[in-house]
PDB file of C-alpha atoms in Angstrom:
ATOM      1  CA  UNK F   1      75.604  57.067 103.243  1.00 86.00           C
ATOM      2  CA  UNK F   2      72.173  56.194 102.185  1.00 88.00           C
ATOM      3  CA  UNK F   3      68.824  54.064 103.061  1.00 90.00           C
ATOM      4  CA  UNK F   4      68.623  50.436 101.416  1.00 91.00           C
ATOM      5  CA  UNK F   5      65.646  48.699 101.270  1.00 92.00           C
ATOM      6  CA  UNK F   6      64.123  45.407 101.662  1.00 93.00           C
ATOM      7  CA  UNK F   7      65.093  43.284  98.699  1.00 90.00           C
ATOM      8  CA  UNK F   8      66.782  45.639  96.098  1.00 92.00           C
ATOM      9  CA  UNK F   9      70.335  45.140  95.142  1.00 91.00           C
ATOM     10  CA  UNK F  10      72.015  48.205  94.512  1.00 91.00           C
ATOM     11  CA  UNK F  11      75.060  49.096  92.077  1.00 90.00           C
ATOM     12  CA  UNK F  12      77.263  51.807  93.431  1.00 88.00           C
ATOM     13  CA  UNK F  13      79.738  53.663  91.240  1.00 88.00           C
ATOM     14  CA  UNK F  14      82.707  55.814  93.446  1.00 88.00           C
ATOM     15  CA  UNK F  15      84.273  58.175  91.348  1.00 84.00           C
ATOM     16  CA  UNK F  16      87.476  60.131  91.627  1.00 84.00           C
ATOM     17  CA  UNK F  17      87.804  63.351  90.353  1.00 82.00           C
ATOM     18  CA  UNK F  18      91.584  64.572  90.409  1.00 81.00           C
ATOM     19  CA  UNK F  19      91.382  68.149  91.414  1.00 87.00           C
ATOM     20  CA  UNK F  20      94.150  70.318  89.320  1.00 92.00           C
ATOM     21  CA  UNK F  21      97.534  71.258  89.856  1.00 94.00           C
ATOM     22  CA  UNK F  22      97.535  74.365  91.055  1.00 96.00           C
ATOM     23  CA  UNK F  23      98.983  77.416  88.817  1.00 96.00           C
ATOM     24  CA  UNK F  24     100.793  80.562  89.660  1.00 97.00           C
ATOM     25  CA  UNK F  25     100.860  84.139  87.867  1.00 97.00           C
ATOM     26  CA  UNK F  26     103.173  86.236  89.079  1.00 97.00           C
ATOM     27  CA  UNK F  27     102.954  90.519  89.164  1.00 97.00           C
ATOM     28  CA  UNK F  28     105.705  92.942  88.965  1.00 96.00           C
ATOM     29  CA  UNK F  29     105.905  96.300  90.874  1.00 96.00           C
ATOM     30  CA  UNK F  30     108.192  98.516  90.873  1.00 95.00           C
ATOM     31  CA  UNK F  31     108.542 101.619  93.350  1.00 92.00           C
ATOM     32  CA  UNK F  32     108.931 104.153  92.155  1.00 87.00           C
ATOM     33  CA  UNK F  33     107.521 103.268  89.132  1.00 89.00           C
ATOM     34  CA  UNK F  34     110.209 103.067  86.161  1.00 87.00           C
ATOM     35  CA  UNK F  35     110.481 101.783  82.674  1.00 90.00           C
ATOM     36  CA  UNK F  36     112.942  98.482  83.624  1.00 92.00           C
ATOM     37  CA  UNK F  37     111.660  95.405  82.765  1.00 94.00           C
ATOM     38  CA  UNK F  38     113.120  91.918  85.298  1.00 95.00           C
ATOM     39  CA  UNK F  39     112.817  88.547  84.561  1.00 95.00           C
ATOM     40  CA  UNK F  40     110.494  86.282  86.555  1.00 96.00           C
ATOM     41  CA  UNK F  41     110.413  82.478  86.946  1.00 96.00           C
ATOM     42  CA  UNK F  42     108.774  79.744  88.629  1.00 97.00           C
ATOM     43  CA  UNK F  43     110.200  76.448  89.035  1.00 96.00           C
ATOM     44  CA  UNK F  44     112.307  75.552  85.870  1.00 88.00           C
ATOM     45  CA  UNK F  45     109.544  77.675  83.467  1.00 91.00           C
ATOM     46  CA  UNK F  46     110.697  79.681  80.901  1.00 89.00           C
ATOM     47  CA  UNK F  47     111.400  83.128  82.552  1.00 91.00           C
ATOM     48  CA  UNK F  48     109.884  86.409  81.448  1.00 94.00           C
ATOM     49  CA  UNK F  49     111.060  89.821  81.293  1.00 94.00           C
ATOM     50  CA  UNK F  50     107.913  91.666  83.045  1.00 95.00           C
ATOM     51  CA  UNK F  51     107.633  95.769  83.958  1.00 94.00           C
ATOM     52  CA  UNK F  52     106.184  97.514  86.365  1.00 94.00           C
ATOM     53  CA  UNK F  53     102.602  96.530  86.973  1.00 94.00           C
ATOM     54  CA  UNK F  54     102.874  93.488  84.459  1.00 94.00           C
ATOM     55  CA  UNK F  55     102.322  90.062  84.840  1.00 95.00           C
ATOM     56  CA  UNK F  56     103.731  86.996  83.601  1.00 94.00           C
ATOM     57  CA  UNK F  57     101.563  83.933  81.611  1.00 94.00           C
ATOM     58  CA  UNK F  58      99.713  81.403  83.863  1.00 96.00           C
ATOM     59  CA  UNK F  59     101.989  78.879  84.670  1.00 95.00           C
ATOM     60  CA  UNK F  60     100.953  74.981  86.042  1.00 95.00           C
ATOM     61  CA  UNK F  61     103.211  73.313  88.477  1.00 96.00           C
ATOM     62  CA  UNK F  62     103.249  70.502  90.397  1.00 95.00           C
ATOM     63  CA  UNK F  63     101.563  70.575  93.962  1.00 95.00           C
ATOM     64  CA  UNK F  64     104.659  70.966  96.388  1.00 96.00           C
ATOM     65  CA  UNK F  65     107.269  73.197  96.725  1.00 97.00           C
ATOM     66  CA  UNK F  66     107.229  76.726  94.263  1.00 97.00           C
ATOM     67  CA  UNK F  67     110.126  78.463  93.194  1.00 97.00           C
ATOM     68  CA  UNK F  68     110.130  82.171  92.042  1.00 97.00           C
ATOM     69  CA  UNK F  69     113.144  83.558  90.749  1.00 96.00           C
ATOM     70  CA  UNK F  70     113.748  86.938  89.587  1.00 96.00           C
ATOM     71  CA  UNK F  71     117.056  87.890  88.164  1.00 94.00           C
ATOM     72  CA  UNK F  72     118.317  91.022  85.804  1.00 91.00           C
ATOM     73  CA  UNK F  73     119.850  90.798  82.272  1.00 84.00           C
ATOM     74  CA  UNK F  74     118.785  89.743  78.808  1.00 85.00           C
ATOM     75  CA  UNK F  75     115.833  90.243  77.963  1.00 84.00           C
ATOM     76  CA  UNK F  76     115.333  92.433  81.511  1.00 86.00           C
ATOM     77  CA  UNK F  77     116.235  95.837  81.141  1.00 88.00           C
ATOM     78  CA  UNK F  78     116.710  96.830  85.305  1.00 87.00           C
ATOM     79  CA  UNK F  79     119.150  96.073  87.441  1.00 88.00           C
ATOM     80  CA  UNK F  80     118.717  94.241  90.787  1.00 91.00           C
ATOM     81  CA  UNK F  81     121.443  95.841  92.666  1.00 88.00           C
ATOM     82  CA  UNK F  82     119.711  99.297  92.756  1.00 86.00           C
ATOM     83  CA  UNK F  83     116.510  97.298  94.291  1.00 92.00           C
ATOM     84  CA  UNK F  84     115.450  95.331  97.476  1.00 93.00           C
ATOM     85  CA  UNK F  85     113.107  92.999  96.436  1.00 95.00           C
ATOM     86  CA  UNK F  86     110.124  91.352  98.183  1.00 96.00           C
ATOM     87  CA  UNK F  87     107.371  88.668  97.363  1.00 97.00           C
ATOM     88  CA  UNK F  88     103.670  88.733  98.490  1.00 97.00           C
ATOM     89  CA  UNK F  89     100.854  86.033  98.005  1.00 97.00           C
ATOM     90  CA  UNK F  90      97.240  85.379  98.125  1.00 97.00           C
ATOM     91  CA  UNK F  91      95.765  82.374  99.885  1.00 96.00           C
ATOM     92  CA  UNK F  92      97.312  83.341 103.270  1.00 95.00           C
ATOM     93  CA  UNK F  93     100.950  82.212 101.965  1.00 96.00           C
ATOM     94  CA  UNK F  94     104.248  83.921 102.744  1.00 95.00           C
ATOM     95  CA  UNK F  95     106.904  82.813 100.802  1.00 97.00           C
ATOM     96  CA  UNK F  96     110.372  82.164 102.481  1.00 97.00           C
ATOM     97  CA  UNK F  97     113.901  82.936 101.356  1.00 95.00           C
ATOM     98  CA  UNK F  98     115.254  86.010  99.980  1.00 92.00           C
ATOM     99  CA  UNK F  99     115.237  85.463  95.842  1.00 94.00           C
ATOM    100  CA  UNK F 100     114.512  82.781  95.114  1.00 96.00           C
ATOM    101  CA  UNK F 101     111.358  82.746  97.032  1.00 97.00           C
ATOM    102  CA  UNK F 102     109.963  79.431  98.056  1.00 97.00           C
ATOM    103  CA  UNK F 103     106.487  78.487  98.766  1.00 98.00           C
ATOM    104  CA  UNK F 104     104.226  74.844  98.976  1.00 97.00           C
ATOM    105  CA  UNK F 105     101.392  74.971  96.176  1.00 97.00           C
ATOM    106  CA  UNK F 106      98.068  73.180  97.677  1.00 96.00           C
ATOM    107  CA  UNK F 107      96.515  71.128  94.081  1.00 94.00           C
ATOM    108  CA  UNK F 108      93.688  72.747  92.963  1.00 94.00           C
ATOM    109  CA  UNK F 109      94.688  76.475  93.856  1.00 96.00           C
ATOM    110  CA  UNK F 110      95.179  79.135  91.571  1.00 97.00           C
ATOM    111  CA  UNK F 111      98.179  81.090  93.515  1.00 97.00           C
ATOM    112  CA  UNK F 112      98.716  85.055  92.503  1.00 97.00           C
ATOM    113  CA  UNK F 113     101.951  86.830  93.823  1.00 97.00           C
ATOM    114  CA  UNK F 114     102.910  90.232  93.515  1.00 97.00           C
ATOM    115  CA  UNK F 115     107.457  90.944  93.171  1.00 97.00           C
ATOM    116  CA  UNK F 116     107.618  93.972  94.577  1.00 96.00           C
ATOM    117  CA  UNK F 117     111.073  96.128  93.622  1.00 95.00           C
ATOM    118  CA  UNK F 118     112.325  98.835  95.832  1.00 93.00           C
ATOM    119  CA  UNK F 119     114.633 101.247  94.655  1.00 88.00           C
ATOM    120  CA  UNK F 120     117.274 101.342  97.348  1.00 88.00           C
ATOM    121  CA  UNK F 121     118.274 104.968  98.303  1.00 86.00           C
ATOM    122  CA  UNK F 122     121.675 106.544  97.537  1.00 85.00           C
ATOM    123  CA  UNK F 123     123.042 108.568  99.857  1.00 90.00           C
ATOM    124  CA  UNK F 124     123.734 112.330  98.336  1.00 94.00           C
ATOM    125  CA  UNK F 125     127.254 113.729  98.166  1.00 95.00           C
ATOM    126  CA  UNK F 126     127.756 117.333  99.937  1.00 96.00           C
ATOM    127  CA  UNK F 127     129.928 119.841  97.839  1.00 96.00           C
ATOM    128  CA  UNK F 128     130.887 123.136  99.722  1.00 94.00           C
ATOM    129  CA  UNK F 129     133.249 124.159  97.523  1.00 92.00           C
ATOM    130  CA  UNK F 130     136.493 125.571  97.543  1.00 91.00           C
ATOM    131  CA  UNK F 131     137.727 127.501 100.439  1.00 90.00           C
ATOM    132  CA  UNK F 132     137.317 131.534 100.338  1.00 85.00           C
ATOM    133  CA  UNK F 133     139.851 134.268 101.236  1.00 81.00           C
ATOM    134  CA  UNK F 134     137.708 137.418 100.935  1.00 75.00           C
ATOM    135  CA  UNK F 135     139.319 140.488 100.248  1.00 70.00           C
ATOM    136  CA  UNK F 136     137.831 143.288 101.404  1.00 65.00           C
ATOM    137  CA  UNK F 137     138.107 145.134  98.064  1.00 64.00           C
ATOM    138  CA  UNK F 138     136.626 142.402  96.145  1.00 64.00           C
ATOM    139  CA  UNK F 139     134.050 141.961  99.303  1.00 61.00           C
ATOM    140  CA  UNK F 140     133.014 144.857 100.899  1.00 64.00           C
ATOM    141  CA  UNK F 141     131.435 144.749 104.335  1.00 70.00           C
ATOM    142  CA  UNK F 142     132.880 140.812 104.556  1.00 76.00           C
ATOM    143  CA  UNK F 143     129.793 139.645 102.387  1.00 82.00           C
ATOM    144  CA  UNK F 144     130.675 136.135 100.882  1.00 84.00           C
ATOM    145  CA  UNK F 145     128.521 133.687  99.861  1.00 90.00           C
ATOM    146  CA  UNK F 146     128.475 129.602 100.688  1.00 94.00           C
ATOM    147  CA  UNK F 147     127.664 127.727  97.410  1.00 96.00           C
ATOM    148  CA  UNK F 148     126.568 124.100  97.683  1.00 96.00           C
ATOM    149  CA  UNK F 149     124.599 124.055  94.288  1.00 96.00           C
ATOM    150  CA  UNK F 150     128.087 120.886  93.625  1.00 96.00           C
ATOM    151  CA  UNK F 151     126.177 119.225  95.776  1.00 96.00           C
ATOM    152  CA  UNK F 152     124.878 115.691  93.939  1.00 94.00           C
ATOM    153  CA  UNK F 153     122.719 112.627  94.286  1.00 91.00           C
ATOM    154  CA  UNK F 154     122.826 109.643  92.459  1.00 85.00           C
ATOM    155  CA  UNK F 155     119.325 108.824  92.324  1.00 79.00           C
ATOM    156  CA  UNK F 156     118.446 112.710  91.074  1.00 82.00           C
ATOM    157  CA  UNK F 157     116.606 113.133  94.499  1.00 85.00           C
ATOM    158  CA  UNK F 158     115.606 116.478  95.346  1.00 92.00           C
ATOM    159  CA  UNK F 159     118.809 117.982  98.021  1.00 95.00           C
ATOM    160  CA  UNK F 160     117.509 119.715 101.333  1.00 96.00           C
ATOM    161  CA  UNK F 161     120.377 121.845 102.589  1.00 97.00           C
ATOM    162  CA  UNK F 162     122.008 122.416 105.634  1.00 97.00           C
ATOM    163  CA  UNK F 163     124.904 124.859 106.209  1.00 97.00           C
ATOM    164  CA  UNK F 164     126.336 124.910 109.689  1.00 96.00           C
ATOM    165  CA  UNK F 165     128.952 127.265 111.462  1.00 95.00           C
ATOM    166  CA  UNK F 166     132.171 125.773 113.966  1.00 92.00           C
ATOM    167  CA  UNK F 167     129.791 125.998 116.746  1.00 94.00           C
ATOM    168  CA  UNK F 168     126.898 123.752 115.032  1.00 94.00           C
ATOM    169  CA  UNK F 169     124.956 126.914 114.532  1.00 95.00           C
ATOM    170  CA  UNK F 170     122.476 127.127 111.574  1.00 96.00           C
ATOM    171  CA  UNK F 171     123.489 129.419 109.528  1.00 96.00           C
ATOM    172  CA  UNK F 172     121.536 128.874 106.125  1.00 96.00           C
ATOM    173  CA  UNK F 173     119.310 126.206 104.463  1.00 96.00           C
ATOM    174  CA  UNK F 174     119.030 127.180 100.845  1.00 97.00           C
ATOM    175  CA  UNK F 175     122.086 125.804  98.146  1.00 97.00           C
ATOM    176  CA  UNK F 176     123.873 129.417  98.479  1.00 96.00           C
ATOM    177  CA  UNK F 177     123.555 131.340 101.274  1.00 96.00           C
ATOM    178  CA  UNK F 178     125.178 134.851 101.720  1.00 93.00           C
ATOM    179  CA  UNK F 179     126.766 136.090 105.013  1.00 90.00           C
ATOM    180  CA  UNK F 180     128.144 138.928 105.903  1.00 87.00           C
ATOM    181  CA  UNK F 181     131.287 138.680 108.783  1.00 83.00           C
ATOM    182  CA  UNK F 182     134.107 140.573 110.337  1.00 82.00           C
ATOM    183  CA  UNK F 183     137.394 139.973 109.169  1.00 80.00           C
ATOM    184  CA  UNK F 184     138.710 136.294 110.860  1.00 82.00           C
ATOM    185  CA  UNK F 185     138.665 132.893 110.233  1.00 86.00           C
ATOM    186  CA  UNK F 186     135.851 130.658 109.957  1.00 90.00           C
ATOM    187  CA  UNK F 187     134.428 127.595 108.952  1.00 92.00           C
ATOM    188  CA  UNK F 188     131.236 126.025 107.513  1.00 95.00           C
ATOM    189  CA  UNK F 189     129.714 122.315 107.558  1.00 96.00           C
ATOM    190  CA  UNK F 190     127.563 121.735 104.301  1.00 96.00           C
ATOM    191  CA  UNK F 191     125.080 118.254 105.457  1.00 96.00           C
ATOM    192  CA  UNK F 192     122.602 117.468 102.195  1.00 96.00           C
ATOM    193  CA  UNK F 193     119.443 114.953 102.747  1.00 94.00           C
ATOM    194  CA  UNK F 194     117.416 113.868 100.075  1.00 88.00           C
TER     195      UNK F 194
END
């Protein structure tokens, strides 16, 4: 709006200014952190392979829905089996779906999302060993020892141990543990946690 006055003729010029599509640069974390490197996409752009706090180029797209993609293989180095994988953005936006992520880009707005990679856990495998006979000349005073150090775990977690007698009692938490019984028979429950 504005004030005409008396007897003046005014020429008005209304101008447009497009505001931008918006753009989206994408960050890759990976926890815990590794050396892998995944491959990242939005919408039908070229797809990098980014690693752990990386990012990939600024890419423009049209205003509307966003697609992120992440996948593994060539160029990538990780896998995406070993991970759960999530998708944060700025501007108050949660992406939907579960890879590919989906989104609607506002023109004008410069979008920044962080693909987060979880390393799923693997559950550790218990070794007890072999069963013992103990002979009392070889193991005077019925000393014997329970040796879980077979005991593995894929991801190379560290093992906490738990060594249990028939009656759930705890008998040792240590990979070996050395008891010392009567003669009989008895048996142990080995449970690892990592």
């Amino acid at each position: 709006t504005f004030t005409a006055a008396v007897g003046t003729d005014y020429s008005c010029t209304v101008t447009n200014a497009r505001k931008p599509d918006p753009t989206v640069t994408l960050k890759k974390v990976i926890s815990p952190s590794s050396g892998e490197t995944f491959n990242l996409q939005v919408n039908s752009k070229t797809a990098e392979a980014v690693g752990n706090n990386g990012t990939t180029t600024q890419v423009t797209v049209p205003a509307g829905t966003v697609t992120v993609t992440e996948t593994d293989g060539s160029p990538a180095t990780g896998n995406l089996t070993n991970y759960d994988v999530s998708i944060s953005c700025n501007h108050g936006v949660t992406p939907t779906g579960t890879n590919p992520f989906t989104f609607t880009a506002a023109v004008g707005t410069d979008y920044s999302c962080t693909v987060t990679n979880a390393r799923r856990n693997s559950p550790p495998v218990a070794n007890a060993g072999p069963d013992q006979i103990c002979d009392c000349s070889t193991h005077p005073g019925g000393v014997f020892t329970l040796d879980g150090t077979g005991s593995t775990d894929p991801d190379n977690d560290t093992l906490a141990y738990l060594w249990e007698d028939g009656s759930g009692n705890t008998v040792g938490t240590s990979a070996k543990v050395t008891l010392t019984l009567s003669p009989g028979v008895y048996s142990f429950t080995l449970t690892v946690t990592d």
